[in-house]
Amino acid sequence: MTEHRPLDPPASTTIATIANDVGVSVATVSKVLNGRTDVAPGTRARVEASLDRHRYQRRGRKPSSGDGRIDLVFHEFDAGWAMEILRGVEAVASEAGVRLAVSQLGGAHRPPARWLDALLADRPLGLLFVLCHLAETQQQQLRRQGIPFVVVDTDSATSASVPTVGSNNWNGGLLATRHLLELGHRRIALISGPPDVLCSRARAAGFQSAHDEAGVAVDRELVRYGSFSATAGHDHGLQLLRRPDRPTAVFAGSDIQAMGVLRAARQCGLRVPEDLSVIGYDNLPLAAWTDPALTTINQPLHDMAGIATQMLLGLARGVEPATSRIDLVTELVVRESTAPPAHLP
């Protein structure tokens, strides 16, 4: 029988301890701690296992008292949506006396290893990821270096170990579709975001649930996925509205997408809301200034960003959040772009 002796207290564990335990050099352990890619997968796995067994914690990083920098990382910039997030983060960071750096991944939902290594070379207080997430090895890399991270509106299901702030996307999809069904629409199109993004799928699930609740079948030919851009809304909108059995209403996955749908409707000679109802998502400030003013789902982007920043700064001070997942409420905002359906020719 193998005897398992208790480990030494974590304070006694050094990089040399791990190297001796695994039978590798101190340099190799250091590479694993810093997320370097030039370590064989098998060796990396053994080092990581030893680090976990010894409860190794990187030394030399003291909790922050408010100085330093946090990095806000978007999967890509969107003028309206990103600006609301940026305002929310900046308000909290400025009040705390913390500098803010902003970057984007060019549409990718996971930062490449070299990009993350370069970012961490400056030792930020913490990282905020917007609609993108980290691989497990990247999460370990940040934890080994004592750098906290928080995800805003994550694009995939996260474990309880990843602090996340989002909104109730399923409820948003339900409210939007229920509103159109209550107006009398029965042929409702959905133009959602990318299918590999959780918020897109959650809103689509709410769309389906509202139909189930009303006993109305969903026409799968009217369900489309794409980017959250105006171009996607316009292109899908044209395809849908040129059908002989066109929808009487469109639920778009973002206000920007909805603006593309509004343009498509004009090009097809359709009036909104007399001939077509359109509802968006996010409640960006410009949604109230479209013609007609856009009915939409309010997603509290500013509040989401502010809460995520507060959570991140707390983690940088060594304060664990009371909960690792916060979902804020979404609400229907009725304006001028939705109405009961007209009789179709």
GROMACS .gro file of C-alpha atoms in nm:
model
  345
    1MET     CA    1   0.000   0.000   0.000
    2THR     CA    2   0.129   0.343  -0.094
    3GLU     CA    3   0.151   0.589   0.192
    4HIS     CA    4   0.047   0.945   0.104
    5ARG     CA    5   0.231   1.182   0.329
    6PRO     CA    6   0.090   1.529   0.384
    7LEU     CA    7   0.246   1.796   0.169
    8ASP     CA    8   0.463   2.063   0.320
    9PRO     CA    9   0.291   2.395   0.377
   10PRO     CA   10   0.249   2.593   0.053
   11ALA     CA   11   0.496   2.855   0.175
   12SER     CA   12   0.780   2.601   0.155
   13THR     CA   13   0.715   2.520  -0.210
   14THR     CA   14   0.955   2.675  -0.460
   15ILE     CA   15   1.017   2.631  -0.831
   16ALA     CA   16   1.310   2.410  -0.735
   17THR     CA   17   1.073   2.190  -0.531
   18ILE     CA   18   0.855   2.138  -0.839
   19ALA     CA   19   1.153   2.077  -1.065
   20ASN     CA   20   1.292   1.813  -0.829
   21ASP     CA   21   0.951   1.648  -0.792
   22VAL     CA   22   0.899   1.614  -1.168
   23GLY     CA   23   1.261   1.558  -1.263
   24VAL     CA   24   1.299   1.857  -1.493
   25SER     CA   25   1.502   2.176  -1.485
   26VAL     CA   26   1.402   2.491  -1.299
   27ALA     CA   27   1.394   2.664  -1.638
   28THR     CA   28   1.130   2.419  -1.762
   29VAL     CA   29   0.907   2.484  -1.460
   30SER     CA   30   0.950   2.856  -1.516
   31LYS     CA   31   0.843   2.817  -1.878
   32VAL     CA   32   0.526   2.636  -1.770
   33LEU     CA   33   0.449   2.903  -1.511
   34ASN     CA   34   0.485   3.174  -1.773
   35GLY     CA   35   0.273   2.993  -2.031
   36ARG     CA   36   0.557   2.937  -2.276
   37THR     CA   37   0.470   2.708  -2.565
   38ASP     CA   38   0.814   2.546  -2.604
   39VAL     CA   39   0.744   2.270  -2.349
   40ALA     CA   40   0.639   1.920  -2.452
   41PRO     CA   41   0.270   1.852  -2.370
   42GLY     CA   42   0.353   1.553  -2.150
   43THR     CA   43   0.613   1.747  -1.953
   44ARG     CA   44   0.376   2.041  -1.915
   45ALA     CA   45   0.104   1.811  -1.780
   46ARG     CA   46   0.339   1.661  -1.520
   47VAL     CA   47   0.459   2.004  -1.409
   48GLU     CA   48   0.101   2.134  -1.383
   49ALA     CA   49   0.002   1.828  -1.178
   50SER     CA   50   0.291   1.886  -0.940
   51LEU     CA   51   0.204   2.255  -0.909
   52ASP     CA   52  -0.151   2.157  -0.814
   53ARG     CA   53  -0.037   1.892  -0.564
   54HIS     CA   54   0.196   2.137  -0.393
   55ARG     CA   55  -0.058   2.420  -0.407
   56TYR     CA   56   0.209   2.639  -0.556
   57GLN     CA   57   0.138   3.013  -0.549
   58ARG     CA   58   0.356   3.263  -0.728
   59ARG     CA   59   0.523   3.502  -0.488
   60GLY     CA   60   0.611   3.865  -0.517
   61ARG     CA   61   0.270   4.005  -0.620
   62LYS     CA   62   0.103   4.213  -0.352
   63PRO     CA   63  -0.263   4.304  -0.357
   64SER     CA   64  -0.320   4.633  -0.537
   65SER     CA   65  -0.418   4.949  -0.352
   66GLY     CA   66  -0.549   5.115  -0.669
   67ASP     CA   67  -0.245   5.195  -0.884
   68GLY     CA   68  -0.151   5.012  -1.200
   69ARG     CA   69  -0.340   4.918  -1.517
   70ILE     CA   70  -0.621   4.688  -1.622
   71ASP     CA   71  -0.655   4.564  -1.979
   72LEU     CA   72  -0.994   4.558  -2.153
   73VAL     CA   73  -0.992   4.305  -2.438
   74PHE     CA   74  -1.272   4.292  -2.697
   75HIS     CA   75  -1.315   4.010  -2.947
   76GLU     CA   76  -1.367   4.294  -3.196
   77PHE     CA   77  -1.463   4.661  -3.188
   78ASP     CA   78  -1.819   4.764  -3.259
   79ALA     CA   79  -1.872   5.139  -3.243
   80GLY     CA   80  -2.198   5.138  -3.046
   81TRP     CA   81  -2.183   4.820  -2.840
   82ALA     CA   82  -1.815   4.850  -2.750
   83MET     CA   83  -1.854   5.215  -2.652
   84GLU     CA   84  -2.117   5.131  -2.391
   85ILE     CA   85  -1.887   4.866  -2.241
   86LEU     CA   86  -1.594   5.107  -2.251
   87ARG     CA   87  -1.791   5.379  -2.072
   88GLY     CA   88  -1.890   5.141  -1.795
   89VAL     CA   89  -1.535   5.017  -1.741
   90GLU     CA   90  -1.380   5.362  -1.757
   91ALA     CA   91  -1.620   5.507  -1.501
   92VAL     CA   92  -1.519   5.252  -1.237
   93ALA     CA   93  -1.149   5.242  -1.329
   94SER     CA   94  -1.121   5.623  -1.322
   95GLU     CA   95  -1.288   5.642  -0.981
   96ALA     CA   96  -1.038   5.383  -0.853
   97GLY     CA   97  -0.740   5.569  -0.999
   98VAL     CA   98  -0.653   5.279  -1.229
   99ARG     CA   99  -0.529   5.319  -1.584
  100LEU     CA  100  -0.711   5.145  -1.867
  101ALA     CA  101  -0.566   4.986  -2.182
  102VAL     CA  102  -0.795   4.867  -2.464
  103SER     CA  103  -0.727   4.609  -2.735
  104GLN     CA  104  -0.917   4.373  -2.964
  105LEU     CA  105  -0.867   4.030  -3.117
  106GLY     CA  106  -0.985   4.103  -3.470
  107GLY     CA  107  -1.298   3.890  -3.436
  108ALA     CA  108  -1.135   3.591  -3.264
  109HIS     CA  109  -1.299   3.457  -2.950
  110ARG     CA  110  -0.976   3.331  -2.793
  111PRO     CA  111  -0.648   3.523  -2.761
  112PRO     CA  112  -0.350   3.358  -2.933
  113ALA     CA  113  -0.069   3.243  -2.704
  114ARG     CA  114   0.189   3.493  -2.829
  115TRP     CA  115  -0.055   3.782  -2.796
  116LEU     CA  116  -0.129   3.688  -2.434
  117ASP     CA  117   0.241   3.644  -2.352
  118ALA     CA  118   0.315   3.995  -2.483
  119LEU     CA  119   0.029   4.141  -2.284
  120LEU     CA  120   0.137   3.975  -1.960
  121ALA     CA  121   0.495   4.095  -1.997
  122ASP     CA  122   0.374   4.432  -1.862
  123ARG     CA  123   0.215   4.268  -1.555
  124PRO     CA  124  -0.131   4.433  -1.555
  125LEU     CA  125  -0.347   4.436  -1.242
  126GLY     CA  126  -0.602   4.226  -1.425
  127LEU     CA  127  -0.776   4.150  -1.753
  128LEU     CA  128  -1.136   4.204  -1.868
  129PHE     CA  129  -1.239   3.988  -2.164
  130VAL     CA  130  -1.546   4.092  -2.365
  131LEU     CA  131  -1.720   3.821  -2.568
  132CYS     CA  132  -1.405   3.610  -2.572
  133HIS     CA  133  -1.262   3.350  -2.339
  134LEU     CA  134  -0.941   3.176  -2.239
  135ALA     CA  135  -0.827   2.821  -2.295
  136GLU     CA  136  -0.774   2.621  -1.977
  137THR     CA  137  -0.396   2.644  -2.017
  138GLN     CA  138  -0.423   3.022  -2.050
  139GLN     CA  139  -0.635   3.041  -1.736
  140GLN     CA  140  -0.368   2.844  -1.553
  141GLN     CA  141  -0.104   3.078  -1.690
  142LEU     CA  142  -0.280   3.381  -1.543
  143ARG     CA  143  -0.346   3.213  -1.210
  144ARG     CA  144   0.018   3.107  -1.177
  145GLN     CA  145   0.120   3.469  -1.223
  146GLY     CA  146  -0.143   3.595  -0.982
  147ILE     CA  147  -0.322   3.804  -1.245
  148PRO     CA  148  -0.703   3.800  -1.206
  149PHE     CA  149  -0.941   3.802  -1.500
  150VAL     CA  150  -1.314   3.852  -1.550
  151VAL     CA  151  -1.526   3.775  -1.857
  152VAL     CA  152  -1.807   4.002  -1.977
  153ASP     CA  153  -2.093   3.832  -2.166
  154THR     CA  154  -1.893   3.519  -2.229
  155ASP     CA  155  -1.934   3.336  -2.559
  156SER     CA  156  -1.927   2.989  -2.409
  157ALA     CA  157  -2.029   2.818  -2.088
  158THR     CA  158  -1.778   2.893  -1.816
  159SER     CA  159  -1.687   2.700  -1.506
  160ALA     CA  160  -1.751   2.837  -1.161
  161SER     CA  161  -1.381   2.923  -1.141
  162VAL     CA  162  -1.415   3.194  -1.410
  163PRO     CA  163  -1.574   3.515  -1.279
  164THR     CA  164  -1.833   3.623  -1.536
  165VAL     CA  165  -2.080   3.910  -1.573
  166GLY     CA  166  -2.352   3.886  -1.837
  167SER     CA  167  -2.723   3.931  -1.890
  168ASN     CA  168  -3.018   3.698  -1.924
  169ASN     CA  169  -3.007   3.642  -2.299
  170TRP     CA  170  -3.267   3.367  -2.295
  171ASN     CA  171  -3.514   3.599  -2.125
  172GLY     CA  172  -3.432   3.872  -2.378
  173GLY     CA  173  -3.514   3.640  -2.667
  174LEU     CA  174  -3.833   3.532  -2.493
  175LEU     CA  175  -3.951   3.890  -2.428
  176ALA     CA  176  -3.881   4.007  -2.782
  177THR     CA  177  -4.061   3.716  -2.945
  178ARG     CA  178  -4.349   3.719  -2.697
  179HIS     CA  179  -4.407   4.087  -2.779
  180LEU     CA  180  -4.433   4.011  -3.151
  181LEU     CA  181  -4.660   3.712  -3.093
  182GLU     CA  182  -4.889   3.916  -2.869
  183LEU     CA  183  -4.920   4.173  -3.149
  184GLY     CA  184  -5.052   3.892  -3.369
  185HIS     CA  185  -4.746   3.800  -3.575
  186ARG     CA  186  -4.716   3.434  -3.669
  187ARG     CA  187  -4.439   3.442  -3.929
  188ILE     CA  188  -4.148   3.582  -3.731
  189ALA     CA  189  -3.792   3.570  -3.859
  190LEU     CA  190  -3.487   3.551  -3.635
  191ILE     CA  191  -3.151   3.694  -3.738
  192SER     CA  192  -2.916   3.600  -3.456
  193GLY     CA  193  -2.542   3.635  -3.402
  194PRO     CA  194  -2.276   3.371  -3.472
  195PRO     CA  195  -2.401   3.019  -3.388
  196ASP     CA  196  -2.085   2.941  -3.189
  197VAL     CA  197  -2.156   3.228  -2.947
  198LEU     CA  198  -2.358   3.137  -2.640
  199CYS     CA  199  -2.560   3.459  -2.626
  200SER     CA  200  -2.676   3.396  -2.985
  201ARG     CA  201  -2.792   3.046  -2.898
  202ALA     CA  202  -2.953   3.163  -2.574
  203ARG     CA  203  -3.157   3.431  -2.753
  204ALA     CA  204  -3.258   3.176  -3.016
  205ALA     CA  205  -3.368   2.942  -2.736
  206GLY     CA  206  -3.583   3.220  -2.592
  207PHE     CA  207  -3.729   3.276  -2.941
  208GLN     CA  208  -3.822   2.907  -2.957
  209SER     CA  209  -3.965   2.904  -2.604
  210ALA     CA  210  -4.196   3.197  -2.680
  211HIS     CA  211  -4.330   3.011  -2.982
  212ASP     CA  212  -4.378   2.696  -2.776
  213GLU     CA  213  -4.560   2.898  -2.511
  214ALA     CA  214  -4.798   3.038  -2.775
  215GLY     CA  215  -4.843   2.707  -2.955
  216VAL     CA  216  -4.697   2.848  -3.276
  217ALA     CA  217  -4.453   2.650  -3.489
  218VAL     CA  218  -4.121   2.807  -3.586
  219ASP     CA  219  -4.046   2.810  -3.959
  220ARG     CA  220  -3.679   2.707  -3.969
  221GLU     CA  221  -3.644   2.876  -4.309
  222LEU     CA  222  -3.684   3.207  -4.125
  223VAL     CA  223  -3.402   3.145  -3.874
  224ARG     CA  224  -3.064   3.287  -3.973
  225TYR     CA  225  -2.726   3.327  -3.803
  226GLY     CA  226  -2.446   3.570  -3.884
  227SER     CA  227  -2.239   3.846  -3.733
  228PHE     CA  228  -2.401   4.117  -3.521
  229SER     CA  229  -2.323   4.371  -3.795
  230ALA     CA  230  -2.551   4.595  -4.002
  231THR     CA  231  -2.425   4.413  -4.310
  232ALA     CA  232  -2.549   4.079  -4.178
  233GLY     CA  233  -2.886   4.233  -4.088
  234HIS     CA  234  -2.914   4.387  -4.433
  235ASP     CA  235  -2.809   4.079  -4.629
  236HIS     CA  236  -3.026   3.834  -4.434
  237GLY     CA  237  -3.306   4.089  -4.432
  238LEU     CA  238  -3.308   4.111  -4.812
  239GLN     CA  239  -3.314   3.734  -4.845
  240LEU     CA  240  -3.603   3.700  -4.601
  241LEU     CA  241  -3.810   3.993  -4.728
  242ARG     CA  242  -3.784   3.890  -5.094
  243ARG     CA  243  -3.944   3.554  -5.020
  244PRO     CA  244  -4.300   3.510  -5.153
  245ASP     CA  245  -4.394   3.394  -4.802
  246ARG     CA  246  -4.196   3.669  -4.629
  247PRO     CA  247  -4.213   3.718  -4.251
  248THR     CA  248  -4.432   3.989  -4.102
  249ALA     CA  249  -4.176   4.059  -3.828
  250VAL     CA  250  -3.801   4.027  -3.773
  251PHE     CA  251  -3.624   3.985  -3.440
  252ALA     CA  252  -3.263   4.094  -3.490
  253GLY     CA  253  -2.978   3.990  -3.262
  254SER     CA  254  -2.854   4.347  -3.214
  255ASP     CA  255  -2.968   4.703  -3.274
  256ILE     CA  256  -2.698   4.735  -3.540
  257GLN     CA  257  -2.832   4.427  -3.717
  258ALA     CA  258  -3.183   4.571  -3.692
  259MET     CA  259  -3.067   4.887  -3.870
  260GLY     CA  260  -2.953   4.669  -4.158
  261VAL     CA  261  -3.301   4.512  -4.162
  262LEU     CA  262  -3.462   4.857  -4.171
  263ARG     CA  263  -3.258   4.944  -4.478
  264ALA     CA  264  -3.349   4.613  -4.644
  265ALA     CA  265  -3.717   4.684  -4.577
  266ARG     CA  266  -3.694   5.023  -4.748
  267GLN     CA  267  -3.522   4.867  -5.048
  268CYS     CA  268  -3.805   4.614  -5.071
  269GLY     CA  269  -4.066   4.891  -5.058
  270LEU     CA  270  -4.191   4.787  -4.715
  271ARG     CA  271  -4.300   5.032  -4.447
  272VAL     CA  272  -4.203   4.979  -4.085
  273PRO     CA  273  -4.412   4.903  -3.883
  274GLU     CA  274  -4.714   4.903  -4.121
  275ASP     CA  275  -4.581   4.623  -4.343
  276LEU     CA  276  -4.304   4.482  -4.124
  277SER     CA  277  -4.226   4.493  -3.752
  278VAL     CA  278  -3.861   4.502  -3.648
  279ILE     CA  279  -3.718   4.456  -3.300
  280GLY     CA  280  -3.353   4.483  -3.203
  281TYR     CA  281  -3.136   4.397  -2.904
  282ASP     CA  282  -2.905   4.598  -2.672
  283ASN     CA  283  -3.092   4.933  -2.649
  284LEU     CA  284  -2.798   5.137  -2.771
  285PRO     CA  285  -2.853   5.515  -2.746
  286LEU     CA  286  -2.890   5.544  -3.124
  287ALA     CA  287  -3.184   5.298  -3.122
  288ALA     CA  288  -3.409   5.581  -3.007
  289TRP     CA  289  -3.300   5.791  -3.309
  290THR     CA  290  -3.374   5.554  -3.596
  291ASP     CA  291  -3.678   5.626  -3.815
  292PRO     CA  292  -3.898   5.478  -3.684
  293ALA     CA  293  -3.754   5.459  -3.333
  294LEU     CA  294  -3.650   5.100  -3.266
  295THR     CA  295  -3.829   4.864  -3.030
  296THR     CA  296  -3.554   4.666  -2.861
  297ILE     CA  297  -3.438   4.462  -2.563
  298ASN     CA  298  -3.245   4.659  -2.306
  299GLN     CA  299  -2.921   4.481  -2.223
  300PRO     CA  300  -2.756   4.683  -1.943
  301LEU     CA  301  -2.412   4.698  -2.105
  302HIS     CA  302  -2.288   4.993  -1.900
  303ASP     CA  303  -2.386   4.823  -1.572
  304MET     CA  304  -2.244   4.488  -1.682
  305ALA     CA  305  -1.910   4.652  -1.757
  306GLY     CA  306  -1.905   4.847  -1.431
  307ILE     CA  307  -1.984   4.543  -1.217
  308ALA     CA  308  -1.722   4.335  -1.399
  309THR     CA  309  -1.462   4.606  -1.335
  310GLN     CA  310  -1.551   4.624  -0.967
  311MET     CA  311  -1.520   4.247  -0.946
  312LEU     CA  312  -1.180   4.257  -1.117
  313LEU     CA  313  -1.044   4.532  -0.891
  314GLY     CA  314  -1.165   4.338  -0.588
  315LEU     CA  315  -0.981   4.027  -0.708
  316ALA     CA  316  -0.667   4.238  -0.761
  317ARG     CA  317  -0.693   4.337  -0.392
  318GLY     CA  318  -0.729   3.973  -0.291
  319VAL     CA  319  -1.107   3.989  -0.233
  320GLU     CA  320  -1.297   3.691  -0.372
  321PRO     CA  321  -1.642   3.773  -0.520
  322ALA     CA  322  -1.952   3.649  -0.340
  323THR     CA  323  -2.057   3.471  -0.661
  324SER     CA  324  -1.865   3.384  -0.976
  325ARG     CA  325  -2.155   3.443  -1.216
  326ILE     CA  326  -2.378   3.751  -1.233
  327ASP     CA  327  -2.656   3.781  -1.493
  328LEU     CA  328  -2.838   4.115  -1.507
  329VAL     CA  329  -3.203   4.150  -1.607
  330THR     CA  330  -3.304   4.222  -1.969
  331GLU     CA  331  -3.616   4.430  -2.041
  332LEU     CA  332  -3.841   4.506  -2.337
  333VAL     CA  333  -3.838   4.868  -2.460
  334VAL     CA  334  -4.135   4.936  -2.690
  335ARG     CA  335  -4.098   5.220  -2.941
  336GLU     CA  336  -4.231   5.274  -3.294
  337SER     CA  337  -4.095   4.987  -3.505
  338THR     CA  338  -4.345   4.719  -3.399
  339ALA     CA  339  -4.721   4.697  -3.460
  340PRO     CA  340  -4.987   4.436  -3.540
  341PRO     CA  341  -4.933   4.272  -3.881
  342ALA     CA  342  -5.107   4.403  -4.190
  343HIS     CA  343  -5.290   4.164  -4.421
  344LEU     CA  344  -5.039   4.016  -4.664
  345PRO     CA  345  -5.129   4.014  -5.035
   0.00000   0.00000   0.00000
